[in-house]
Amino acid sequence: MRAGAGGARLLPWAGEDGKPCYLLTDGDGPLARAADAAEAVQLSMAVGLLRHADGLLADERASSVQLRYLLARMCESLRDVHRVAESRGARLDGTGWD
């Protein structure tokens, strides 16, 4: 799939079985705006997790359960942020996904 003006946009959520979802769009419309909003939430959540990680890692009393839970949430967030970066990068330079 190729990205760019009027091309396919990688959406910030996955479809069935974790497969990528694409939107054929000119960049405007209700689904594109919903994707923009979802990306903003995902990026904001990543910042919140980083702040939480800073505090938890500084606490010598943090338990392994707390740290494992944080790591699981951070992995989820990193996947989301990677998808946002891939989508935005493809829209900037017009390259496709492999």
Tab-separated table of N, CA and C in Angstrom:
chain	number	residue	atom	x	y	z
A	1	MET	N	0.843	-1.195	0.000
A	1	MET	CA	0.000	0.000	0.000
A	1	MET	C	0.868	1.231	0.000
A	2	ARG	N	0.450	2.209	-0.671
A	2	ARG	CA	1.181	3.471	-0.734
A	2	ARG	C	0.432	4.516	0.082
A	3	ALA	N	1.191	5.391	0.690
A	3	ALA	CA	0.593	6.470	1.468
A	3	ALA	C	0.780	7.768	0.718
A	4	GLY	N	0.191	8.816	1.240
A	4	GLY	CA	0.347	10.130	0.652
A	4	GLY	C	-1.005	10.756	0.390
A	5	ALA	N	-0.988	11.843	-0.341
A	5	ALA	CA	-2.227	12.558	-0.633
A	5	ALA	C	-3.179	11.631	-1.358
A	6	GLY	N	-4.342	11.443	-0.795
A	6	GLY	CA	-5.344	10.582	-1.403
A	6	GLY	C	-4.997	9.109	-1.307
A	7	GLY	N	-3.982	8.770	-0.496
A	7	GLY	CA	-3.537	7.389	-0.379
A	7	GLY	C	-4.100	6.702	0.842
A	8	ALA	N	-3.496	5.602	1.179
A	8	ALA	CA	-3.933	4.808	2.327
A	8	ALA	C	-3.237	5.301	3.589
A	9	ARG	N	-4.018	5.471	4.626
A	9	ARG	CA	-3.487	5.899	5.924
A	9	ARG	C	-3.564	4.719	6.886
A	10	LEU	N	-2.449	4.411	7.520
A	10	LEU	CA	-2.430	3.403	8.565
A	10	LEU	C	-3.154	3.977	9.772
A	11	LEU	N	-4.189	3.293	10.217
A	11	LEU	CA	-4.986	3.785	11.350
A	11	LEU	C	-4.336	3.396	12.675
A	12	PRO	N	-4.621	4.135	13.737
A	12	PRO	CA	-3.969	3.891	15.027
A	12	PRO	C	-4.576	2.743	15.827
A	13	TRP	N	-5.291	1.865	15.175
A	13	TRP	CA	-5.839	0.682	15.835
A	13	TRP	C	-5.707	-0.488	14.877
A	14	ALA	N	-5.773	-1.681	15.434
A	14	ALA	CA	-5.642	-2.898	14.641
A	14	ALA	C	-7.019	-3.493	14.358
A	15	GLY	N	-7.065	-4.270	13.320
A	15	GLY	CA	-8.290	-4.976	12.961
A	15	GLY	C	-8.274	-6.376	13.542
A	16	GLU	N	-9.021	-7.260	12.905
A	16	GLU	CA	-9.094	-8.643	13.360
A	16	GLU	C	-7.713	-9.270	13.369
A	17	ASP	N	-7.466	-10.075	14.384
A	17	ASP	CA	-6.196	-10.788	14.519
A	17	ASP	C	-4.988	-9.857	14.536
A	18	GLY	N	-5.183	-8.604	14.931
A	18	GLY	CA	-4.085	-7.664	15.033
A	18	GLY	C	-3.578	-7.137	13.703
A	19	LYS	N	-4.307	-7.401	12.636
A	19	LYS	CA	-3.881	-6.936	11.312
A	19	LYS	C	-4.055	-5.428	11.209
A	20	PRO	N	-3.163	-4.753	10.455
A	20	PRO	CA	-3.272	-3.301	10.309
A	20	PRO	C	-4.546	-2.901	9.578
A	21	CYS	N	-5.076	-1.745	9.953
A	21	CYS	CA	-6.244	-1.161	9.288
A	21	CYS	C	-5.788	0.070	8.517
A	22	TYR	N	-6.322	0.226	7.336
A	22	TYR	CA	-5.986	1.378	6.495
A	22	TYR	C	-7.260	2.118	6.125
A	23	LEU	N	-7.101	3.399	5.900
A	23	LEU	CA	-8.197	4.252	5.466
A	23	LEU	C	-7.786	4.912	4.162
A	24	LEU	N	-8.601	4.748	3.142
A	24	LEU	CA	-8.370	5.453	1.886
A	24	LEU	C	-9.027	6.807	2.027
A	25	THR	N	-8.191	7.860	2.036
A	25	THR	CA	-8.701	9.185	2.376
A	25	THR	C	-7.863	10.286	1.758
A	26	ASP	N	-8.461	11.435	1.686
A	26	ASP	CA	-7.715	12.631	1.298
A	26	ASP	C	-7.236	13.372	2.541
A	27	GLY	N	-7.440	12.779	3.710
A	27	GLY	CA	-6.980	13.378	4.961
A	27	GLY	C	-8.052	14.111	5.725
A	28	ASP	N	-9.258	14.199	5.164
A	28	ASP	CA	-10.346	14.895	5.839
A	28	ASP	C	-11.549	13.962	5.891
A	29	GLY	N	-12.339	14.119	6.914
A	29	GLY	CA	-13.522	13.303	7.064
A	29	GLY	C	-13.635	12.808	8.486
A	30	PRO	N	-14.789	12.265	8.840
A	30	PRO	CA	-15.018	11.876	10.234
A	30	PRO	C	-14.095	10.755	10.720
A	31	LEU	N	-13.800	9.772	9.882
A	31	LEU	CA	-12.922	8.695	10.335
A	31	LEU	C	-11.479	9.182	10.469
A	32	ALA	N	-11.045	10.048	9.573
A	32	ALA	CA	-9.699	10.628	9.687
A	32	ALA	C	-9.590	11.457	10.961
A	33	ARG	N	-10.627	12.206	11.284
A	33	ARG	CA	-10.610	13.006	12.523
A	33	ARG	C	-10.632	12.103	13.753
A	34	ALA	N	-11.370	10.992	13.685
A	34	ALA	CA	-11.380	10.035	14.798
A	34	ALA	C	-9.996	9.416	14.973
A	35	ALA	N	-9.313	9.129	13.859
A	35	ALA	CA	-7.957	8.586	13.930
A	35	ALA	C	-7.006	9.614	14.537
A	36	ASP	N	-7.142	10.879	14.147
A	36	ASP	CA	-6.314	11.944	14.728
A	36	ASP	C	-6.520	12.019	16.239
A	37	ALA	N	-7.773	11.944	16.658
A	37	ALA	CA	-8.083	12.011	18.089
A	37	ALA	C	-7.511	10.799	18.825
A	38	ALA	N	-7.626	9.613	18.232
A	38	ALA	CA	-7.089	8.397	18.856
A	38	ALA	C	-5.570	8.495	18.992
A	39	GLU	N	-4.903	9.002	17.953
A	39	GLU	CA	-3.457	9.178	18.022
A	39	GLU	C	-3.080	10.139	19.151
A	40	ALA	N	-3.815	11.216	19.281
A	40	ALA	CA	-3.524	12.191	20.343
A	40	ALA	C	-3.662	11.544	21.719
A	41	VAL	N	-4.688	10.734	21.912
A	41	VAL	CA	-4.877	10.042	23.189
A	41	VAL	C	-3.729	9.058	23.430
A	42	GLN	N	-3.358	8.304	22.401
A	42	GLN	CA	-2.272	7.332	22.553
A	42	GLN	C	-0.964	8.015	22.930
A	43	LEU	N	-0.650	9.121	22.286
A	43	LEU	CA	0.587	9.834	22.601
A	43	LEU	C	0.546	10.433	24.006
A	44	SER	N	-0.600	10.936	24.400
A	44	SER	CA	-0.755	11.489	25.744
A	44	SER	C	-0.602	10.394	26.805
A	45	MET	N	-1.172	9.232	26.526
A	45	MET	CA	-1.046	8.118	27.469
A	45	MET	C	0.410	7.684	27.608
A	46	ALA	N	1.171	7.728	26.523
A	46	ALA	CA	2.586	7.367	26.577
A	46	ALA	C	3.345	8.317	27.500
A	47	VAL	N	3.049	9.604	27.413
A	47	VAL	CA	3.687	10.589	28.287
A	47	VAL	C	3.330	10.290	29.746
A	48	GLY	N	2.079	9.989	29.995
A	48	GLY	CA	1.658	9.650	31.356
A	48	GLY	C	2.370	8.418	31.894
A	49	LEU	N	2.529	7.403	31.045
A	49	LEU	CA	3.240	6.199	31.474
A	49	LEU	C	4.709	6.491	31.773
A	50	LEU	N	5.322	7.336	30.968
A	50	LEU	CA	6.720	7.696	31.229
A	50	LEU	C	6.863	8.402	32.575
A	51	ARG	N	5.941	9.282	32.875
A	51	ARG	CA	5.981	9.979	34.179
A	51	ARG	C	5.791	8.984	35.322
A	52	HIS	N	4.850	8.057	35.133
A	52	HIS	CA	4.597	7.047	36.156
A	52	HIS	C	5.834	6.161	36.333
A	53	ALA	N	6.480	5.805	35.222
A	53	ALA	CA	7.683	4.969	35.288
A	53	ALA	C	8.798	5.669	36.048
A	54	ASP	N	8.970	6.954	35.800
A	54	ASP	CA	9.997	7.707	36.524
A	54	ASP	C	9.789	7.587	38.031
A	55	GLY	N	8.554	7.772	38.469
A	55	GLY	CA	8.255	7.695	39.895
A	55	GLY	C	8.420	6.293	40.455
A	56	LEU	N	7.945	5.308	39.718
A	56	LEU	CA	8.003	3.931	40.201
A	56	LEU	C	9.441	3.419	40.242
A	57	LEU	N	10.229	3.765	39.254
A	57	LEU	CA	11.621	3.319	39.238
A	57	LEU	C	12.452	3.997	40.328
A	58	ALA	N	12.052	5.175	40.736
A	58	ALA	CA	12.761	5.874	41.812
A	58	ALA	C	12.395	5.318	43.187
A	59	ASP	N	11.315	4.560	43.261
A	59	ASP	CA	10.834	4.003	44.527
A	59	ASP	C	11.455	2.624	44.747
A	60	GLU	N	12.377	2.529	45.682
A	60	GLU	CA	13.041	1.249	45.957
A	60	GLU	C	12.085	0.209	46.522
A	61	ARG	N	10.924	0.635	46.969
A	61	ARG	CA	9.941	-0.302	47.518
A	61	ARG	C	8.989	-0.843	46.458
A	62	ALA	N	9.159	-0.433	45.204
A	62	ALA	CA	8.280	-0.910	44.131
A	62	ALA	C	8.421	-2.422	44.007
A	63	SER	N	7.287	-3.081	43.929
A	63	SER	CA	7.301	-4.546	43.866
A	63	SER	C	7.471	-5.033	42.426
A	64	SER	N	7.830	-6.291	42.306
A	64	SER	CA	7.970	-6.873	40.973
A	64	SER	C	6.620	-6.903	40.253
A	65	VAL	N	5.546	-7.065	40.987
A	65	VAL	CA	4.212	-7.049	40.381
A	65	VAL	C	3.919	-5.669	39.785
A	66	GLN	N	4.234	-4.624	40.538
A	66	GLN	CA	4.029	-3.264	40.029
A	66	GLN	C	4.878	-3.004	38.789
A	67	LEU	N	6.124	-3.416	38.834
A	67	LEU	CA	7.022	-3.179	37.710
A	67	LEU	C	6.605	-3.980	36.472
A	68	ARG	N	6.171	-5.224	36.664
A	68	ARG	CA	5.710	-6.029	35.529
A	68	ARG	C	4.452	-5.426	34.920
A	69	TYR	N	3.551	-4.941	35.742
A	69	TYR	CA	2.334	-4.312	35.223
A	69	TYR	C	2.696	-3.062	34.410
A	70	LEU	N	3.574	-2.244	34.959
A	70	LEU	CA	4.010	-1.046	34.253
A	70	LEU	C	4.668	-1.412	32.930
A	71	LEU	N	5.516	-2.414	32.936
A	71	LEU	CA	6.197	-2.825	31.714
A	71	LEU	C	5.201	-3.317	30.660
A	72	ALA	N	4.195	-4.051	31.083
A	72	ALA	CA	3.170	-4.514	30.133
A	72	ALA	C	2.441	-3.334	29.500
A	73	ARG	N	2.066	-2.342	30.321
A	73	ARG	CA	1.374	-1.164	29.784
A	73	ARG	C	2.305	-0.367	28.866
A	74	MET	N	3.581	-0.293	29.227
A	74	MET	CA	4.527	0.453	28.394
A	74	MET	C	4.748	-0.247	27.055
A	75	CYS	N	4.753	-1.570	27.042
A	75	CYS	CA	4.865	-2.308	25.776
A	75	CYS	C	3.664	-2.014	24.883
A	76	GLU	N	2.477	-2.013	25.462
A	76	GLU	CA	1.276	-1.676	24.686
A	76	GLU	C	1.391	-0.270	24.116
A	77	SER	N	1.830	0.648	24.956
A	77	SER	CA	1.952	2.035	24.537
A	77	SER	C	3.012	2.200	23.452
A	78	LEU	N	4.123	1.492	23.584
A	78	LEU	CA	5.175	1.584	22.581
A	78	LEU	C	4.679	1.074	21.226
A	79	ARG	N	3.873	0.026	21.233
A	79	ARG	CA	3.277	-0.462	19.980
A	79	ARG	C	2.397	0.621	19.353
A	80	ASP	N	1.596	1.272	20.182
A	80	ASP	CA	0.728	2.347	19.680
A	80	ASP	C	1.551	3.494	19.107
A	81	VAL	N	2.565	3.925	19.839
A	81	VAL	CA	3.389	5.052	19.402
A	81	VAL	C	4.136	4.691	18.118
A	82	HIS	N	4.598	3.460	18.022
A	82	HIS	CA	5.281	3.020	16.801
A	82	HIS	C	4.326	3.083	15.606
A	83	ARG	N	3.086	2.649	15.803
A	83	ARG	CA	2.094	2.694	14.721
A	83	ARG	C	1.817	4.142	14.304
A	84	VAL	N	1.718	5.038	15.272
A	84	VAL	CA	1.495	6.456	14.962
A	84	VAL	C	2.683	6.997	14.163
A	85	ALA	N	3.890	6.691	14.605
A	85	ALA	CA	5.086	7.175	13.905
A	85	ALA	C	5.163	6.613	12.488
A	86	GLU	N	4.854	5.338	12.340
A	86	GLU	CA	4.875	4.721	11.016
A	86	GLU	C	3.842	5.379	10.100
A	87	SER	N	2.655	5.608	10.623
A	87	SER	CA	1.595	6.219	9.830
A	87	SER	C	1.954	7.641	9.423
A	88	ARG	N	2.422	8.418	10.380
A	88	ARG	CA	2.758	9.815	10.084
A	88	ARG	C	3.963	9.920	9.159
A	89	GLY	N	4.947	9.072	9.364
A	89	GLY	CA	6.116	9.081	8.505
A	89	GLY	C	5.767	8.728	7.068
A	90	ALA	N	4.905	7.741	6.900
A	90	ALA	CA	4.495	7.348	5.553
A	90	ALA	C	3.717	8.461	4.864
A	91	ARG	N	2.928	9.187	5.643
A	91	ARG	CA	2.165	10.292	5.046
A	91	ARG	C	3.069	11.465	4.694
A	92	LEU	N	4.170	11.630	5.415
A	92	LEU	CA	5.102	12.722	5.130
A	92	LEU	C	5.918	12.476	3.861
A	93	ASP	N	6.437	11.251	3.735
A	93	ASP	CA	7.344	11.007	2.614
A	93	ASP	C	6.722	10.212	1.475
A	94	GLY	N	5.483	9.761	1.644
A	94	GLY	CA	4.794	9.074	0.570
A	94	GLY	C	5.251	7.648	0.329
A	95	THR	N	6.035	7.078	1.256
A	95	THR	CA	6.455	5.696	1.077
A	95	THR	C	5.364	4.752	1.531
A	96	GLY	N	5.468	3.539	1.112
A	96	GLY	CA	4.496	2.521	1.508
A	96	GLY	C	5.014	1.700	2.672
A	97	TRP	N	4.233	0.730	3.089
A	97	TRP	CA	4.617	-0.167	4.173
A	97	TRP	C	5.041	-1.474	3.559
A	98	ASP	N	6.042	-2.094	4.179
A	98	ASP	CA	6.503	-3.412	3.722
A	98	ASP	C	5.856	-4.485	4.547
